[in-house]
PDB file of C-alpha atoms in Angstrom:
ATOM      1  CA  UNK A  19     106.805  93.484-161.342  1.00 49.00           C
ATOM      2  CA  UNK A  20     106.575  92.515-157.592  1.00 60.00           C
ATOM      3  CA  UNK A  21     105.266  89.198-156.972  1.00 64.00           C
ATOM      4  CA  UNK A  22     104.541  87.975-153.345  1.00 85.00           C
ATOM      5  CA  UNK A  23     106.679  85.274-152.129  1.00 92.00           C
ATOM      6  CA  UNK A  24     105.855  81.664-151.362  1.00 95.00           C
ATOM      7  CA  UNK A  25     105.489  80.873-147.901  1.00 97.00           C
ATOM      8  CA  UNK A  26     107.079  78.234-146.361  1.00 98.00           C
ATOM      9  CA  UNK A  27     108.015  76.736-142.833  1.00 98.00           C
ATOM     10  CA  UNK A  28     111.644  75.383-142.263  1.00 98.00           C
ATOM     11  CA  UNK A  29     112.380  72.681-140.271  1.00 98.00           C
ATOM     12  CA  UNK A  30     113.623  72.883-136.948  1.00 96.00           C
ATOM     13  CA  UNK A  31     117.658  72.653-137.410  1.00 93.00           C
ATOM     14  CA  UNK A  32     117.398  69.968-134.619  1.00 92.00           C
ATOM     15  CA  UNK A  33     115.960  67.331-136.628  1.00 95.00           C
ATOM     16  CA  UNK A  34     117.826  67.391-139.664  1.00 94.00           C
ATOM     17  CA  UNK A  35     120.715  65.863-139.119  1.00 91.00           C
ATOM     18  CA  UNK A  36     120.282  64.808-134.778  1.00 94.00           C
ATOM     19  CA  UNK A  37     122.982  62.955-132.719  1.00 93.00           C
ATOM     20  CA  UNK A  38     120.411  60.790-131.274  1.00 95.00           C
ATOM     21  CA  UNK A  39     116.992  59.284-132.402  1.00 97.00           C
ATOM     22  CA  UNK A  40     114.453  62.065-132.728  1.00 97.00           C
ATOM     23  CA  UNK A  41     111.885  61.279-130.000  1.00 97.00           C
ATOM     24  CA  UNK A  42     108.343  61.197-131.314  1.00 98.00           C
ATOM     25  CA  UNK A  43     104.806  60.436-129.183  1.00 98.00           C
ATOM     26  CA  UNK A  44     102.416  58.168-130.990  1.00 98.00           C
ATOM     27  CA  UNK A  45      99.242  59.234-129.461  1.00 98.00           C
ATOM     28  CA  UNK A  46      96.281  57.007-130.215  1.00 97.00           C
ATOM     29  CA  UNK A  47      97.390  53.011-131.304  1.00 97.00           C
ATOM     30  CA  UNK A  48      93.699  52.691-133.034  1.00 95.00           C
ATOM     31  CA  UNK A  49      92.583  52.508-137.021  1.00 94.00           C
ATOM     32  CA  UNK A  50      94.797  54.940-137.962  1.00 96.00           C
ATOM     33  CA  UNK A  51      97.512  55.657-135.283  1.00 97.00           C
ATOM     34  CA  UNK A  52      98.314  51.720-135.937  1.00 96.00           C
ATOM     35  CA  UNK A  53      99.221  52.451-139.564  1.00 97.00           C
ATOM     36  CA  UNK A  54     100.842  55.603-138.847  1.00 98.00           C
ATOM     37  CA  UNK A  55     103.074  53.430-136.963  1.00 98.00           C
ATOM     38  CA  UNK A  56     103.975  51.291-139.948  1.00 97.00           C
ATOM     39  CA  UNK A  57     104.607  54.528-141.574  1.00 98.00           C
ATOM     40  CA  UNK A  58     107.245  55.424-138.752  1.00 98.00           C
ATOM     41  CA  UNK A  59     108.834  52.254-139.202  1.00 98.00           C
ATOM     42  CA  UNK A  60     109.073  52.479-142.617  1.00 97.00           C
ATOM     43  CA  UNK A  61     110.540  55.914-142.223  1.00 98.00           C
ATOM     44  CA  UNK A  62     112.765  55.529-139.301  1.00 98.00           C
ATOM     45  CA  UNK A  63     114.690  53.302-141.714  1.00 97.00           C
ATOM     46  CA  UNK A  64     114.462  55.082-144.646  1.00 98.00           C
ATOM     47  CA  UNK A  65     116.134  58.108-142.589  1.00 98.00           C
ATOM     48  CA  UNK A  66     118.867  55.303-140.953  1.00 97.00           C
ATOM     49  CA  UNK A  67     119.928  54.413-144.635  1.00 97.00           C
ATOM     50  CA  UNK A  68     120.441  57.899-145.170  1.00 96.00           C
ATOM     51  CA  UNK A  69     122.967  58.324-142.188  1.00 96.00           C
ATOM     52  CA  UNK A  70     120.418  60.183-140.498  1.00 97.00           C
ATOM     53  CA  UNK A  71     120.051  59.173-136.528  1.00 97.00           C
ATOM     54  CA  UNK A  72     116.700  58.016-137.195  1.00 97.00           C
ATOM     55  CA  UNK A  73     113.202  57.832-134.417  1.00 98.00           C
ATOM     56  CA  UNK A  74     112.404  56.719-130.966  1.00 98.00           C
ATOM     57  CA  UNK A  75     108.900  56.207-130.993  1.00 98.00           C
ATOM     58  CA  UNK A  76     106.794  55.668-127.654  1.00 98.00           C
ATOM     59  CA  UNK A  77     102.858  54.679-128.376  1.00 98.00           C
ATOM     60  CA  UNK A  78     100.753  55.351-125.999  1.00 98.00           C
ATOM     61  CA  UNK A  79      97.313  53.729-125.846  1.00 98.00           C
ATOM     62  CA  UNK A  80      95.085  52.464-122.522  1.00 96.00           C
ATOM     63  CA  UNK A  81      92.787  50.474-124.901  1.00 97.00           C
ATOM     64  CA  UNK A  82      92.359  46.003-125.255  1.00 97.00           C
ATOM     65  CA  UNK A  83      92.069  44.755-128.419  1.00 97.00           C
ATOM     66  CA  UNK A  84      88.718  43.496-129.038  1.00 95.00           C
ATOM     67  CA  UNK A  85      86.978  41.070-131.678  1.00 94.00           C
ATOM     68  CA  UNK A  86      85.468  44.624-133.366  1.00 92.00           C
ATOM     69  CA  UNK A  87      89.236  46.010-134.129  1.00 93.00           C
ATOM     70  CA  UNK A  88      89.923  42.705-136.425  1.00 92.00           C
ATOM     71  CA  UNK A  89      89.700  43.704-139.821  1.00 87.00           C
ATOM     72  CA  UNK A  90      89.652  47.962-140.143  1.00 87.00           C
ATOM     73  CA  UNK A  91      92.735  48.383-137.578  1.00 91.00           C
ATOM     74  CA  UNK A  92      96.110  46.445-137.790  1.00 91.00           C
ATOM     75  CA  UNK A  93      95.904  43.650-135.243  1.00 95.00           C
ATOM     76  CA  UNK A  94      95.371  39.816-135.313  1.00 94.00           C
ATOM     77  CA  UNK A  95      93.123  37.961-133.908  1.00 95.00           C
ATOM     78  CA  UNK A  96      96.110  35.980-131.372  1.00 95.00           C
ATOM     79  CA  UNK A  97      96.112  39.973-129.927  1.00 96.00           C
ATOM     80  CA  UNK A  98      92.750  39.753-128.846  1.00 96.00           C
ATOM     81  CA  UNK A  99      92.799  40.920-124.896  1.00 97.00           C
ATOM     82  CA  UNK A 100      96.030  42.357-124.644  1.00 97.00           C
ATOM     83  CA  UNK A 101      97.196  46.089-125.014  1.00 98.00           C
ATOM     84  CA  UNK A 102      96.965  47.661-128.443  1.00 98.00           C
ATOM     85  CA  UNK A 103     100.255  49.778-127.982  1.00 98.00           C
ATOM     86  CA  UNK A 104     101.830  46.821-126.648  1.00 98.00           C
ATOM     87  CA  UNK A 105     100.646  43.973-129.628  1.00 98.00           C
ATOM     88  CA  UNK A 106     101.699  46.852-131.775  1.00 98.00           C
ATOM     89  CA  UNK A 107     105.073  47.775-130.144  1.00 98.00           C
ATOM     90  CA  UNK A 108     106.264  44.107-129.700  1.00 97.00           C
ATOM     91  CA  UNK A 109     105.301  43.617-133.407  1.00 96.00           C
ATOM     92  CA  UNK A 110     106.958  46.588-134.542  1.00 97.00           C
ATOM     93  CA  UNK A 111     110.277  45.881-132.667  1.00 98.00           C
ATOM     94  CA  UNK A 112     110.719  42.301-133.800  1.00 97.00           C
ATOM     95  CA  UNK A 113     110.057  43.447-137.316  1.00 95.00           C
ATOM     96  CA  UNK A 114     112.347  46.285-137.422  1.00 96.00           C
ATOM     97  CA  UNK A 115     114.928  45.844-134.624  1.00 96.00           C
ATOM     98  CA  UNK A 116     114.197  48.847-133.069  1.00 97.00           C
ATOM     99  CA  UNK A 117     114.049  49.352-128.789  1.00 97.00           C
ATOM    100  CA  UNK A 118     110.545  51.623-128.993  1.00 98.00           C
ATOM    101  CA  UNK A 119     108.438  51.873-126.167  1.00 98.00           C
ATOM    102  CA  UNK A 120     104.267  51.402-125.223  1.00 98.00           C
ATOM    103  CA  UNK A 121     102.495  53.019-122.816  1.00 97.00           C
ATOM    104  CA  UNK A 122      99.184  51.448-121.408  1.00 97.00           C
ATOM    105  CA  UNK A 123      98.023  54.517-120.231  1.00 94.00           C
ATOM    106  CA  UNK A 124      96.232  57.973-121.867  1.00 94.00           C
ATOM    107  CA  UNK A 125      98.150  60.777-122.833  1.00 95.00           C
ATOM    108  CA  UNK A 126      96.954  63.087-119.982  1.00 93.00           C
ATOM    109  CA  UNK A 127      97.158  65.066-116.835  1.00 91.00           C
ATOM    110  CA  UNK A 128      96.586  62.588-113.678  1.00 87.00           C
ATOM    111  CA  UNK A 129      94.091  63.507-111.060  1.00 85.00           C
ATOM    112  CA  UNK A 130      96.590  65.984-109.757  1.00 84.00           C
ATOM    113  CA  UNK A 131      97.339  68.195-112.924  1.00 87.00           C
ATOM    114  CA  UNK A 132     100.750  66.235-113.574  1.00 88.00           C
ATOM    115  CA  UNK A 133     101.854  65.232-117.015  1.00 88.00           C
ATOM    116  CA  UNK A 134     102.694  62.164-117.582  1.00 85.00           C
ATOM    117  CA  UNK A 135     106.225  60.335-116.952  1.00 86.00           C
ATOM    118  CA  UNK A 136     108.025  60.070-120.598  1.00 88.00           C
ATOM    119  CA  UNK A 137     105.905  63.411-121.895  1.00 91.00           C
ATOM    120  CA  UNK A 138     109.056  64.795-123.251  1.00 91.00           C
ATOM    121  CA  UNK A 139     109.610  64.561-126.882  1.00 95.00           C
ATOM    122  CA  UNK A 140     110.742  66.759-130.057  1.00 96.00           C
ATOM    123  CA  UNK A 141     107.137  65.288-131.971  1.00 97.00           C
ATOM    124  CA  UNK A 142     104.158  64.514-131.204  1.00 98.00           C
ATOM    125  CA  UNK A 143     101.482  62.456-133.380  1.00 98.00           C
ATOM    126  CA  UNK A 144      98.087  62.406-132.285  1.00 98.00           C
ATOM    127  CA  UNK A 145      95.292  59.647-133.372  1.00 97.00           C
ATOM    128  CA  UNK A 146      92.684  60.542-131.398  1.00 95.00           C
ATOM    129  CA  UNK A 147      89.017  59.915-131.665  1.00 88.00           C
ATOM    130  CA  UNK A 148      87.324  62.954-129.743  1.00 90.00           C
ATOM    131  CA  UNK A 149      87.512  66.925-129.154  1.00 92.00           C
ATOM    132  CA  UNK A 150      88.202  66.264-125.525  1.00 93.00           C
ATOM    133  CA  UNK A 151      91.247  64.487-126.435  1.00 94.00           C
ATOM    134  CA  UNK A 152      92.905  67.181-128.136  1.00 95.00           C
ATOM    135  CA  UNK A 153      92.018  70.071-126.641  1.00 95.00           C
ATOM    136  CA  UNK A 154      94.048  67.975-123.663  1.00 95.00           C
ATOM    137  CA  UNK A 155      96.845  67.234-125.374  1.00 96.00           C
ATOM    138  CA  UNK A 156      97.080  70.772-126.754  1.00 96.00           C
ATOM    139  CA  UNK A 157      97.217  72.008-123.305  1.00 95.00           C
ATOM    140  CA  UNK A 158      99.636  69.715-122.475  1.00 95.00           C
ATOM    141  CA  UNK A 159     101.980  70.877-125.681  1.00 95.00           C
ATOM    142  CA  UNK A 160     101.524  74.723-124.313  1.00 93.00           C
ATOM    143  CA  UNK A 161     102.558  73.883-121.038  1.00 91.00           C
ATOM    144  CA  UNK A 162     105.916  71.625-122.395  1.00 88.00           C
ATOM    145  CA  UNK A 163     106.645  74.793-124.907  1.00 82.00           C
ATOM    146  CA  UNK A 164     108.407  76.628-121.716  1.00 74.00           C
ATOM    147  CA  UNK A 165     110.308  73.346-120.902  1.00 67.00           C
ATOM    148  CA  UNK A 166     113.683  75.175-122.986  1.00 60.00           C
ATOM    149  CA  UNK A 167     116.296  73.201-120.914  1.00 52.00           C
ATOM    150  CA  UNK A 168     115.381  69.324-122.287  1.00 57.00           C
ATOM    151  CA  UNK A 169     117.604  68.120-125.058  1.00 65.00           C
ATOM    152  CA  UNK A 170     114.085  66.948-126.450  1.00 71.00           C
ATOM    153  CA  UNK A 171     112.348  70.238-126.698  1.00 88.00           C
ATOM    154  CA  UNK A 172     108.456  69.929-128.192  1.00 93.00           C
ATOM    155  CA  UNK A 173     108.807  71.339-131.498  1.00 96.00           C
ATOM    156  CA  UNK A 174     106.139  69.756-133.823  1.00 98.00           C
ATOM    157  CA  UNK A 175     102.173  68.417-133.225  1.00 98.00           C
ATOM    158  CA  UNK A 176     100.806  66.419-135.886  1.00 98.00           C
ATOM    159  CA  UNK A 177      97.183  65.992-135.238  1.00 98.00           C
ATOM    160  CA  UNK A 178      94.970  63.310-137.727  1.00 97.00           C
ATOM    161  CA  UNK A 179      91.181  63.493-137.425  1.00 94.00           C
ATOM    162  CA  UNK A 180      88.308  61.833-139.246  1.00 93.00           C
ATOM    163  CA  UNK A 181      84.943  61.070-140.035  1.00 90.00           C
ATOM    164  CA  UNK A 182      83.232  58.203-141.450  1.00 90.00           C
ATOM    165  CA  UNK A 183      85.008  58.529-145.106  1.00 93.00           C
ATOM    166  CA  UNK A 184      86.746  62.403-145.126  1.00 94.00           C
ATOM    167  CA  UNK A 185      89.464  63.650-142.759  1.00 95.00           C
ATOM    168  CA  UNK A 186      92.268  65.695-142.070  1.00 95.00           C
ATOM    169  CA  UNK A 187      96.289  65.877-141.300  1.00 97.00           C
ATOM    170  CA  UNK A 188      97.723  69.307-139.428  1.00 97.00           C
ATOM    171  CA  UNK A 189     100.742  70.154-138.451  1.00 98.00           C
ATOM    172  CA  UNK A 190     101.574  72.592-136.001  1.00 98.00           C
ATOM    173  CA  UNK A 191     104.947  74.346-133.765  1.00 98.00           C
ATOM    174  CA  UNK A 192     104.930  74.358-130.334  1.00 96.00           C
ATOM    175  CA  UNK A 193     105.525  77.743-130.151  1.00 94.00           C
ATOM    176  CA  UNK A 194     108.104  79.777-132.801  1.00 95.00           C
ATOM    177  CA  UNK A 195     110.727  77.367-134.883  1.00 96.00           C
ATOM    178  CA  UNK A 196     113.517  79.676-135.609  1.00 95.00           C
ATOM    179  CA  UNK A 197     114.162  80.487-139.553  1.00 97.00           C
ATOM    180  CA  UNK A 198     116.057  81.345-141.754  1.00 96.00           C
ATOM    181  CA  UNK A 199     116.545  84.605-143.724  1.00 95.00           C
ATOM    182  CA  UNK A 200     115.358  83.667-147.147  1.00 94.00           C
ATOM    183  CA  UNK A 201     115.218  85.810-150.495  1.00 93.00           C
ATOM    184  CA  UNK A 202     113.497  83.478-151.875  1.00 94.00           C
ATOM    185  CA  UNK A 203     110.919  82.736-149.527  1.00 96.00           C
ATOM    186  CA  UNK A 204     108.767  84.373-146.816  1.00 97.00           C
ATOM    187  CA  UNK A 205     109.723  82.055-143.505  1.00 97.00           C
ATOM    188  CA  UNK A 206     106.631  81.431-141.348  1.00 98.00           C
ATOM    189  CA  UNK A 207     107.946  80.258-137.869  1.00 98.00           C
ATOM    190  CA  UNK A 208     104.402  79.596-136.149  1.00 98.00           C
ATOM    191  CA  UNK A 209     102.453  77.081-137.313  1.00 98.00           C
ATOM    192  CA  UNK A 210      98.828  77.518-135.003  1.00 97.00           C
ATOM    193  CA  UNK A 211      97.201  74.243-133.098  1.00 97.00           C
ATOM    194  CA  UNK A 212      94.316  72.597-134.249  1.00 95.00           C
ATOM    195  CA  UNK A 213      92.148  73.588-131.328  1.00 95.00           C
ATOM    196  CA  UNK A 214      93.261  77.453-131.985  1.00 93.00           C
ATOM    197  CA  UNK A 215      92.399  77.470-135.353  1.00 90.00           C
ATOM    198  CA  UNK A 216      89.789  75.279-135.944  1.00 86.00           C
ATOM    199  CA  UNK A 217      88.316  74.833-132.032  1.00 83.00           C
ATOM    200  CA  UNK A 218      84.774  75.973-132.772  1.00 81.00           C
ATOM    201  CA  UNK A 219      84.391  73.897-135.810  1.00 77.00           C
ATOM    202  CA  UNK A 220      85.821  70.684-134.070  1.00 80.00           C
ATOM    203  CA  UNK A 221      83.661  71.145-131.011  1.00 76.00           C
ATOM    204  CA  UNK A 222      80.513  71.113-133.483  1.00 70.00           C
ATOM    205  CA  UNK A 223      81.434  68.450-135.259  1.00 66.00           C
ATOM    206  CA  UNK A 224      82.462  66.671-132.048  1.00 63.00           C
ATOM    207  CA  UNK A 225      80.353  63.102-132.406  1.00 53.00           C
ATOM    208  CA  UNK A 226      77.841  62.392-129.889  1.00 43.00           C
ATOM    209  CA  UNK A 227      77.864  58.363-129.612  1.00 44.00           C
ATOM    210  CA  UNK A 228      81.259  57.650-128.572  1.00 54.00           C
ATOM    211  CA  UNK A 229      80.080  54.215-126.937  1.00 47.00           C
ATOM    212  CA  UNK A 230      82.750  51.728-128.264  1.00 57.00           C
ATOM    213  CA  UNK A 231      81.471  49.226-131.178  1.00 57.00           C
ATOM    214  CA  UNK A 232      80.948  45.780-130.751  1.00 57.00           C
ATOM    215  CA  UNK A 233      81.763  44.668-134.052  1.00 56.00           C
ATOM    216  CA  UNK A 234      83.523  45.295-136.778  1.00 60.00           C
ATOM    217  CA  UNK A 235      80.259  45.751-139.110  1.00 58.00           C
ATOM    218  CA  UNK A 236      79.506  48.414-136.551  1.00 63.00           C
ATOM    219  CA  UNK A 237      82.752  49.971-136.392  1.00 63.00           C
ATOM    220  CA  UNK A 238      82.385  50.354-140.414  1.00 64.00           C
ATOM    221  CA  UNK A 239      79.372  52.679-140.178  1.00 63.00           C
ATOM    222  CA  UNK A 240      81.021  55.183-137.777  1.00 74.00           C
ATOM    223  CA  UNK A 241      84.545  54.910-140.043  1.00 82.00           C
ATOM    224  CA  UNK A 242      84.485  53.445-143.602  1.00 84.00           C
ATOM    225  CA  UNK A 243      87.363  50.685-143.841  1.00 89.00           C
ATOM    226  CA  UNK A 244      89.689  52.324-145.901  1.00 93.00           C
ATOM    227  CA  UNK A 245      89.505  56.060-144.752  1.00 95.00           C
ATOM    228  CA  UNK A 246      92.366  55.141-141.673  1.00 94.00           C
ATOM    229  CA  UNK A 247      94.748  53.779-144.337  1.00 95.00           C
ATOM    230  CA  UNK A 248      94.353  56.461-146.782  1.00 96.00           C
ATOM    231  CA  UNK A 249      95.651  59.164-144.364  1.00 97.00           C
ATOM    232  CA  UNK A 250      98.353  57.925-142.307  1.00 97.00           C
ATOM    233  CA  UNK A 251     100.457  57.239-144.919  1.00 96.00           C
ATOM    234  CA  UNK A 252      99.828  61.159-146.416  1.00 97.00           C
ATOM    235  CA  UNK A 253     100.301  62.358-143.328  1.00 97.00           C
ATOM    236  CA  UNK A 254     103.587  60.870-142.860  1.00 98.00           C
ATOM    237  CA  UNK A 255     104.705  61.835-145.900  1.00 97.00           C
ATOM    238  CA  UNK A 256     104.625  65.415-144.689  1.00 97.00           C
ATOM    239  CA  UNK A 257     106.790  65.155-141.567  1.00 97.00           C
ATOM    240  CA  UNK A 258     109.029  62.822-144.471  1.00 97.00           C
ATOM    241  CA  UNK A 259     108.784  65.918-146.249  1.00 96.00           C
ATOM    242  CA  UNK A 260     110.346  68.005-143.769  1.00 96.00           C
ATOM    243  CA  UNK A 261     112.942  65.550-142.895  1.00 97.00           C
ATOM    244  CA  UNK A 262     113.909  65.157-146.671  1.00 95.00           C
ATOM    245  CA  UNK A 263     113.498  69.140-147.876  1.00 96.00           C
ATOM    246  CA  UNK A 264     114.249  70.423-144.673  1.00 97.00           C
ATOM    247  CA  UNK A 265     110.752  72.872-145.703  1.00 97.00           C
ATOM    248  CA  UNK A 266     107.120  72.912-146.471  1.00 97.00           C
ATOM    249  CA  UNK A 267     104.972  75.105-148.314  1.00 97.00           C
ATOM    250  CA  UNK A 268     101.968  72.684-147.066  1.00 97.00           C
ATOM    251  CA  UNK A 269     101.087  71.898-143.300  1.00 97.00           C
ATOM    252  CA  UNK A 270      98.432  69.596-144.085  1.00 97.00           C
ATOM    253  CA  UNK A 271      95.263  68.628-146.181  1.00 97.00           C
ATOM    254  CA  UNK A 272      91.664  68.056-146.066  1.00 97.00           C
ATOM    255  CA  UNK A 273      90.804  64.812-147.342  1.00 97.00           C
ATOM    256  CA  UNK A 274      87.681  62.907-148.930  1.00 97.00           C
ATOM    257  CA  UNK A 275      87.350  59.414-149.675  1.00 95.00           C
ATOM    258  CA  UNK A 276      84.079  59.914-151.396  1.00 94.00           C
ATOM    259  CA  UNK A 277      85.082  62.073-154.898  1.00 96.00           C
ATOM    260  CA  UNK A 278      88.728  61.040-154.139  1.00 96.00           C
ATOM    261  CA  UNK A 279      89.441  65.017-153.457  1.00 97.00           C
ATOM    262  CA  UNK A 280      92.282  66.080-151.413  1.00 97.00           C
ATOM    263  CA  UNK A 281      92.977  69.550-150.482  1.00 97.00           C
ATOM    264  CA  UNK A 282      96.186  70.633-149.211  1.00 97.00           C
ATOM    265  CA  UNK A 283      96.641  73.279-146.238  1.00 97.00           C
ATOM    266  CA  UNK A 284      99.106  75.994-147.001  1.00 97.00           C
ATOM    267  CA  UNK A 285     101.701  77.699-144.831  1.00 97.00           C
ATOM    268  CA  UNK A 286     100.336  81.114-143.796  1.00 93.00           C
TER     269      UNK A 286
END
């Protein structure tokens, strides 16, 4: 009897076992990119104690910490005023040794349709909190997948979104990772964006008050306090995943805070 196979993406050949650090963009240095960033760490030397060259992470983020951060995202209150990728940066390399970079700035086009200096990387992680954002930074990623001559070629976007207590975790190619022949498996070598696949339902879910919140009691009725820690640490297992296995049959999940349901995304 003939039985469909599993599909499955394989990692990009590039990352398993690098020369250098893999280069990754931290997009977004809010509730949840500032514990994905704890997740990198923790990975980063994970993958060194495995002989494995490890990640150069860059974190870019144009927002001040303020007095309504304290509490649901990962800063203290001797950060107050100063950059969150930089508090989190400085942090992050004293605790871990590491050289990683911030950038006070948005991950965007300037006034002139130029992407930004230091664009170039093999990953891409966004924590973003609006449509705008990453239907930007998906145009960005399409216009980097015909940069072919970098040593850092854009392979992978990560993108994490939420509500006030569900959310999501997607990974996507930047354009076609080559595969494998497999007689096991049916190798899928596209994995669509975000904004292809799920554009119309993002821009109608797209919140209208985007005003920023003054405190942190108002901060916890547009995001409840635990839904940023729940998924940055399940998101990174994924791209862990694919580091480890060198393959995924999942390229993401749906997650709910509420009845404790989480749904994964399969390869198709």
């Amino acid at each position: 009897m003939k039985t469909d196979k599993i599909k499955v993406h394989f990692t990009d050949n590039d990352l398993i076992a690098p020369t250098n650090p893999i280069e990754v963009n931290l997009i977004g240095a809010g509730g949840t990119g500032s514990k994905v960033l704890t997740a990198l760490i923790e990975m980063n030397y994970s993958l060194n104690a495995l002989g494995h060259a490890g990640l150069s992470v860059r974190l870019w983020d144009d927002d001040i910490v303020t007095d309504a951060n304290l509490g649901r995202q990962r800063f203290a209150e001797c950060e107050v005023g100063l950059y969150k990728s930089v508090a989190l940066i400085n942090r992050s390399n004293r605790w871990a040794g590491t050289n990683w970079k911030a950038e006070t700035l948005k991950f965007e086009k300037d006034n002139l349709g130029r992407l930004p200096e230091h664009v170039q990387a093999a990953i891409y992680i966004s924590c973003v909190d609006s449509v705008k954002a990453r239907f930007e930074i998906a145009e960005i990623l399409k216009e980097l997948n015909d940069y072919r001559a970098f040593r850092n070629r854009a392979k992978y976007w990560m993108d994490y979104g939420n509500s006030q207590s569900t959310g999501q975790v997607l990974l996507s190619t930047i354009g076609n990772i080559k595969q494998p022949q497999s007689e096991k498996y049916q190798p899928v070598a596209n994995l669509a964006f975000i904004t292809d696949e799920y554009g119309e339902l993002l821009k109608e879910s797209e919140e209208t008050d985007d005003t920023p919140s003054c405190s942190l009691a108002e901060a916890l009725e547009k995001q409840d306090l635990y839904i940023n820690s729940s998924l940055a640490p399940m998101g990174c297992s994924l791209l862990w995943h694919l580091f480890r296995h060198g393959m995924t049959e999942n390229r993401g999940f749906f997650h709910n805070l509420d009845n404790y349901i989480t749904q994964p995304i399969k390869v198709a």
